[in-house]
């Protein structure tokens, strides 16, 4: 659609639970007339409705199945099937293996399995998964988070946004982000205790990943509660020479 450039709006960026003024992880990506809800953390469904209704979404994409990235799928299910929303078809939902059964296990209250597929047309992600959502091309890569987890590259009209999801620094993310216009990268906070697996970026790691990938701009998100957003931005900027910003709730960022 002419005049509808690629951009994303921050529905929330808090972790591991919502703040008073900030929902958990979630983003509305728009471009070429397509509308994509990326991660559905606690509180993001309410923020999403400032921009559109559930039945106006073209798809949902989920990075991994931790609650601060998925919890509002549960209330979205009720909204899609039992309220004022009238879906012409189930909403396409791209998520890690086991997404549909995980939702059904939580939502089922009798011997009859809840009809999650009536609300969501679930397609499981795999490394290298690629799909078109309207004018948007979505490419997913498996990343290092200790559980099945994915990063996402969204491309439209020569512009590119890469979202890390939750992950330790890894070649898959750096490769996916190569030459991107914007890298939206988690910066959870401190290094893990010695001898434990690393599953997140520090702000410095986010800067390193952006620099190694040749990203044009870095937006840090999912900043842990041991840091302020300003501290995360300042620390990431010590490793990346390009523009660095924080994913402030409600902010909209152009891509390119």
Short mmCIF file of C-alpha atoms in Angstrom, two decimals:
data_model
loop_
_atom_site.label_atom_id
_atom_site.label_comp_id
_atom_site.label_asym_id
_atom_site.label_seq_id
_atom_site.Cartn_x
_atom_site.Cartn_y
_atom_site.Cartn_z
CA UNK A 1 0.00 0.00 0.00
CA UNK A 2 1.46 3.31 -1.09
CA UNK A 3 2.14 5.69 1.78
CA UNK A 4 2.24 2.99 4.47
CA UNK A 5 5.96 2.62 5.31
CA UNK A 6 7.45 -0.08 7.49
CA UNK A 7 7.39 0.90 11.18
CA UNK A 8 6.78 -0.58 14.62
CA UNK A 9 5.00 0.63 17.74
CA UNK A 10 6.09 -0.52 21.19
CA UNK A 11 3.10 -2.01 23.01
CA UNK A 12 5.33 -2.94 25.93
CA UNK A 13 8.96 -3.66 26.77
CA UNK A 14 8.99 -4.58 30.48
CA UNK A 15 10.36 -7.78 31.96
CA UNK A 16 9.66 -10.15 33.63
CA UNK A 17 6.31 -8.66 34.67
CA UNK A 18 4.54 -5.45 33.61
CA UNK A 19 5.37 -2.13 35.22
CA UNK A 20 2.71 0.39 36.18
CA UNK A 21 3.24 2.25 32.90
CA UNK A 22 4.79 -0.45 30.72
CA UNK A 23 3.37 -3.78 29.54
CA UNK A 24 5.57 -6.80 28.88
CA UNK A 25 7.10 -7.53 25.48
CA UNK A 26 4.94 -6.75 22.47
CA UNK A 27 5.13 -4.75 19.25
CA UNK A 28 2.78 -3.79 16.45
CA UNK A 29 4.60 -3.94 13.11
CA UNK A 30 2.94 -2.23 10.15
CA UNK A 31 3.85 -1.73 6.53
CA UNK A 32 2.27 -1.91 3.11
CA UNK A 33 -1.16 -2.25 4.70
CA UNK A 34 -0.21 -5.33 6.76
CA UNK A 35 -0.52 -5.46 10.57
CA UNK A 36 1.51 -7.90 12.65
CA UNK A 37 1.45 -8.39 16.44
CA UNK A 38 4.92 -9.51 17.50
CA UNK A 39 5.00 -11.11 20.96
CA UNK A 40 1.95 -10.93 23.22
CA UNK A 41 3.29 -10.22 26.68
CA UNK A 42 1.10 -9.29 29.63
CA UNK A 43 -0.78 -6.05 29.01
CA UNK A 44 -0.08 -5.77 25.30
CA UNK A 45 -3.58 -6.69 24.13
CA UNK A 46 -5.00 -3.59 25.80
CA UNK A 47 -2.33 -1.43 24.17
CA UNK A 48 -2.90 -3.08 20.81
CA UNK A 49 -6.53 -1.96 20.85
CA UNK A 50 -5.42 1.68 20.82
CA UNK A 51 -4.46 0.99 17.20
CA UNK A 52 -6.71 -1.79 15.90
CA UNK A 53 -9.08 -4.61 16.79
CA UNK A 54 -8.14 -8.27 16.91
CA UNK A 55 -10.11 -8.89 13.74
CA UNK A 56 -7.98 -6.28 11.93
CA UNK A 57 -4.74 -8.19 12.53
CA UNK A 58 -3.15 -10.01 9.63
CA UNK A 59 -1.02 -12.30 11.83
CA UNK A 60 0.66 -12.85 15.19
CA UNK A 61 4.29 -13.91 15.62
CA UNK A 62 5.64 -15.31 18.92
CA UNK A 63 9.36 -15.58 19.72
CA UNK A 64 9.17 -18.15 22.54
CA UNK A 65 6.73 -19.47 25.12
CA UNK A 66 7.75 -17.64 28.29
CA UNK A 67 4.77 -15.86 29.84
CA UNK A 68 6.13 -12.34 29.47
CA UNK A 69 5.98 -12.87 25.70
CA UNK A 70 2.77 -14.93 25.39
CA UNK A 71 0.34 -14.37 28.29
CA UNK A 72 -2.07 -12.13 26.37
CA UNK A 73 -2.71 -14.87 23.82
CA UNK A 74 -4.96 -16.35 26.50
CA UNK A 75 -7.18 -13.28 26.72
CA UNK A 76 -6.95 -12.77 22.96
CA UNK A 77 -8.48 -16.24 22.58
CA UNK A 78 -11.52 -15.21 24.62
CA UNK A 79 -11.76 -11.93 22.75
CA UNK A 80 -11.60 -13.67 19.38
CA UNK A 81 -14.29 -16.25 20.15
CA UNK A 82 -16.59 -15.04 22.91
CA UNK A 83 -16.98 -11.27 22.77
CA UNK A 84 -17.61 -8.55 20.20
CA UNK A 85 -14.96 -9.71 17.70
CA UNK A 86 -16.14 -11.58 14.62
CA UNK A 87 -13.32 -13.35 12.82
CA UNK A 88 -13.84 -14.20 9.17
CA UNK A 89 -11.09 -16.85 9.62
CA UNK A 90 -8.76 -17.74 12.49
CA UNK A 91 -5.84 -15.35 12.95
CA UNK A 92 -2.58 -16.80 11.57
CA UNK A 93 -0.25 -17.40 14.52
CA UNK A 94 3.41 -18.26 13.97
CA UNK A 95 5.02 -19.64 17.12
CA UNK A 96 7.49 -22.18 18.50
CA UNK A 97 6.75 -25.90 18.42
CA UNK A 98 4.02 -26.79 20.88
CA UNK A 99 2.28 -23.40 20.84
CA UNK A 100 -1.22 -24.73 20.16
CA UNK A 101 -1.06 -27.50 22.76
CA UNK A 102 0.41 -25.13 25.35
CA UNK A 103 -2.52 -22.75 24.89
CA UNK A 104 -5.06 -25.56 24.89
CA UNK A 105 -3.63 -27.08 28.06
CA UNK A 106 -4.12 -23.83 29.94
CA UNK A 107 -7.52 -22.96 28.45
CA UNK A 108 -9.19 -26.37 28.70
CA UNK A 109 -11.51 -26.63 31.72
CA UNK A 110 -13.45 -29.80 30.90
CA UNK A 111 -12.77 -33.10 29.17
CA UNK A 112 -13.24 -31.30 25.85
CA UNK A 113 -10.14 -29.59 24.49
CA UNK A 114 -10.58 -25.82 24.08
CA UNK A 115 -10.89 -24.95 20.38
CA UNK A 116 -7.76 -22.82 20.12
CA UNK A 117 -7.63 -23.49 16.39
CA UNK A 118 -10.95 -21.66 15.99
CA UNK A 119 -9.20 -18.49 17.14
CA UNK A 120 -5.69 -19.07 15.82
CA UNK A 121 -4.40 -20.83 12.71
CA UNK A 122 -1.15 -22.00 14.31
CA UNK A 123 1.92 -22.66 12.18
CA UNK A 124 5.02 -23.80 14.01
CA UNK A 125 8.28 -21.98 13.47
CA UNK A 126 11.52 -23.70 12.50
CA UNK A 127 14.99 -22.40 11.76
CA UNK A 128 14.80 -20.59 8.44
CA UNK A 129 10.99 -20.41 8.41
CA UNK A 130 9.77 -17.84 5.88
CA UNK A 131 6.27 -16.59 5.16
CA UNK A 132 4.55 -13.64 3.51
CA UNK A 133 2.02 -11.62 5.49
CA UNK A 134 0.58 -9.17 2.99
CA UNK A 135 3.44 -6.92 1.93
CA UNK A 136 5.70 -8.19 4.73
CA UNK A 137 8.23 -11.02 4.41
CA UNK A 138 8.94 -12.74 7.74
CA UNK A 139 12.08 -14.82 8.22
CA UNK A 140 12.71 -16.62 11.52
CA UNK A 141 15.94 -18.07 12.91
CA UNK A 142 16.42 -20.29 15.93
CA UNK A 143 18.42 -18.51 18.65
CA UNK A 144 20.05 -19.34 22.01
CA UNK A 145 17.64 -18.97 24.94
CA UNK A 146 17.77 -22.38 26.59
CA UNK A 147 14.33 -23.28 25.18
CA UNK A 148 13.01 -23.19 21.60
CA UNK A 149 13.24 -19.50 20.69
CA UNK A 150 13.36 -17.47 17.50
CA UNK A 151 14.43 -14.10 16.18
CA UNK A 152 12.54 -12.38 13.37
CA UNK A 153 13.45 -10.35 10.30
CA UNK A 154 10.63 -8.34 8.72
CA UNK A 155 11.21 -6.92 5.24
CA UNK A 156 9.07 -4.66 3.08
CA UNK A 157 9.84 -2.30 0.20
CA UNK A 158 13.58 -2.59 0.70
CA UNK A 159 13.44 -1.88 4.46
CA UNK A 160 14.28 -4.35 7.22
CA UNK A 161 13.53 -4.72 10.93
CA UNK A 162 15.13 -7.46 13.03
CA UNK A 163 13.80 -8.44 16.45
CA UNK A 164 16.01 -10.56 18.68
CA UNK A 165 13.31 -12.08 20.86
CA UNK A 166 15.13 -13.33 23.97
CA UNK A 167 18.56 -14.79 23.27
CA UNK A 168 22.18 -14.83 24.19
CA UNK A 169 24.47 -13.40 21.50
CA UNK A 170 24.71 -15.98 18.75
CA UNK A 171 25.74 -16.24 15.08
CA UNK A 172 22.15 -16.90 14.00
CA UNK A 173 20.99 -13.51 15.26
CA UNK A 174 24.00 -11.67 13.86
CA UNK A 175 23.48 -13.27 10.47
CA UNK A 176 19.75 -12.57 10.46
CA UNK A 177 20.40 -8.91 11.33
CA UNK A 178 23.06 -8.38 8.65
CA UNK A 179 22.63 -4.92 7.11
CA UNK A 180 19.24 -4.31 8.73
CA UNK A 181 17.81 -0.83 9.08
CA UNK A 182 16.75 -1.36 12.72
CA UNK A 183 17.81 -4.01 15.23
CA UNK A 184 15.31 -4.26 18.09
CA UNK A 185 17.41 -6.13 20.62
CA UNK A 186 16.81 -7.23 24.17
CA UNK A 187 19.25 -5.91 26.80
CA UNK A 188 18.17 -7.73 29.93
CA UNK A 189 20.96 -6.62 32.20
CA UNK A 190 23.78 -8.33 34.09
CA UNK A 191 26.01 -11.20 33.10
CA UNK A 192 24.74 -14.55 34.48
CA UNK A 193 26.46 -16.16 37.45
CA UNK A 194 29.63 -18.06 36.63
CA UNK A 195 29.00 -21.57 35.40
CA UNK A 196 25.43 -20.91 34.22
CA UNK A 197 24.18 -20.75 30.65
CA UNK A 198 23.90 -17.32 29.10
CA UNK A 199 20.39 -16.77 27.69
CA UNK A 200 20.15 -12.96 27.34
CA UNK A 201 22.03 -9.97 25.96
CA UNK A 202 23.57 -7.37 28.19
CA UNK A 203 23.39 -3.80 26.82
CA UNK A 204 27.02 -4.16 25.75
CA UNK A 205 26.15 -7.40 23.96
CA UNK A 206 23.33 -5.62 22.14
CA UNK A 207 25.79 -2.99 20.95
CA UNK A 208 28.24 -5.68 19.85
CA UNK A 209 25.56 -7.57 17.93
CA UNK A 210 24.39 -4.39 16.18
CA UNK A 211 27.95 -3.51 15.24
CA UNK A 212 28.83 -7.01 14.02
CA UNK A 213 25.64 -7.15 11.93
CA UNK A 214 26.19 -3.72 10.40
CA UNK A 215 22.78 -2.55 11.61
CA UNK A 216 21.96 1.07 10.89
CA UNK A 217 20.10 1.70 14.16
CA UNK A 218 19.76 -0.09 17.50
CA UNK A 219 16.70 -0.01 19.75
CA UNK A 220 17.21 -1.75 23.09
CA UNK A 221 14.23 -3.42 24.73
CA UNK A 222 13.40 -5.94 27.51
CA UNK A 223 15.72 -4.04 29.85
CA UNK A 224 15.95 -5.78 33.21
CA UNK A 225 14.89 -4.05 36.40
CA UNK A 226 18.46 -3.66 37.61
CA UNK A 227 18.94 -0.96 34.95
CA UNK A 228 17.19 2.19 33.82
CA UNK A 229 16.47 2.61 30.10
CA UNK A 230 18.99 5.46 29.99
CA UNK A 231 21.70 3.28 31.50
CA UNK A 232 20.97 0.53 28.97
CA UNK A 233 21.19 2.97 26.07
CA UNK A 234 24.42 4.50 27.34
CA UNK A 235 26.04 1.11 27.85
CA UNK A 236 24.98 -0.18 24.43
CA UNK A 237 26.33 2.99 22.83
CA UNK A 238 29.83 2.20 24.11
CA UNK A 239 29.91 -0.72 21.63
CA UNK A 240 27.86 0.64 18.70
CA UNK A 241 28.56 3.86 16.81
CA UNK A 242 25.12 4.26 15.27
CA UNK A 243 21.97 5.73 16.81
CA UNK A 244 20.74 3.95 19.96
CA UNK A 245 17.31 4.37 21.55
CA UNK A 246 15.15 2.63 24.12
CA UNK A 247 11.83 0.97 23.25
CA UNK A 248 9.70 3.39 25.25
CA UNK A 249 6.11 2.15 25.62
CA UNK A 250 3.86 3.79 23.05
CA UNK A 251 6.73 4.99 20.86
CA UNK A 252 6.60 4.40 17.11
CA UNK A 253 9.86 3.90 15.22
CA UNK A 254 10.18 4.23 11.44
CA UNK A 255 12.25 1.52 9.77
CA UNK A 256 14.69 3.06 7.29
#
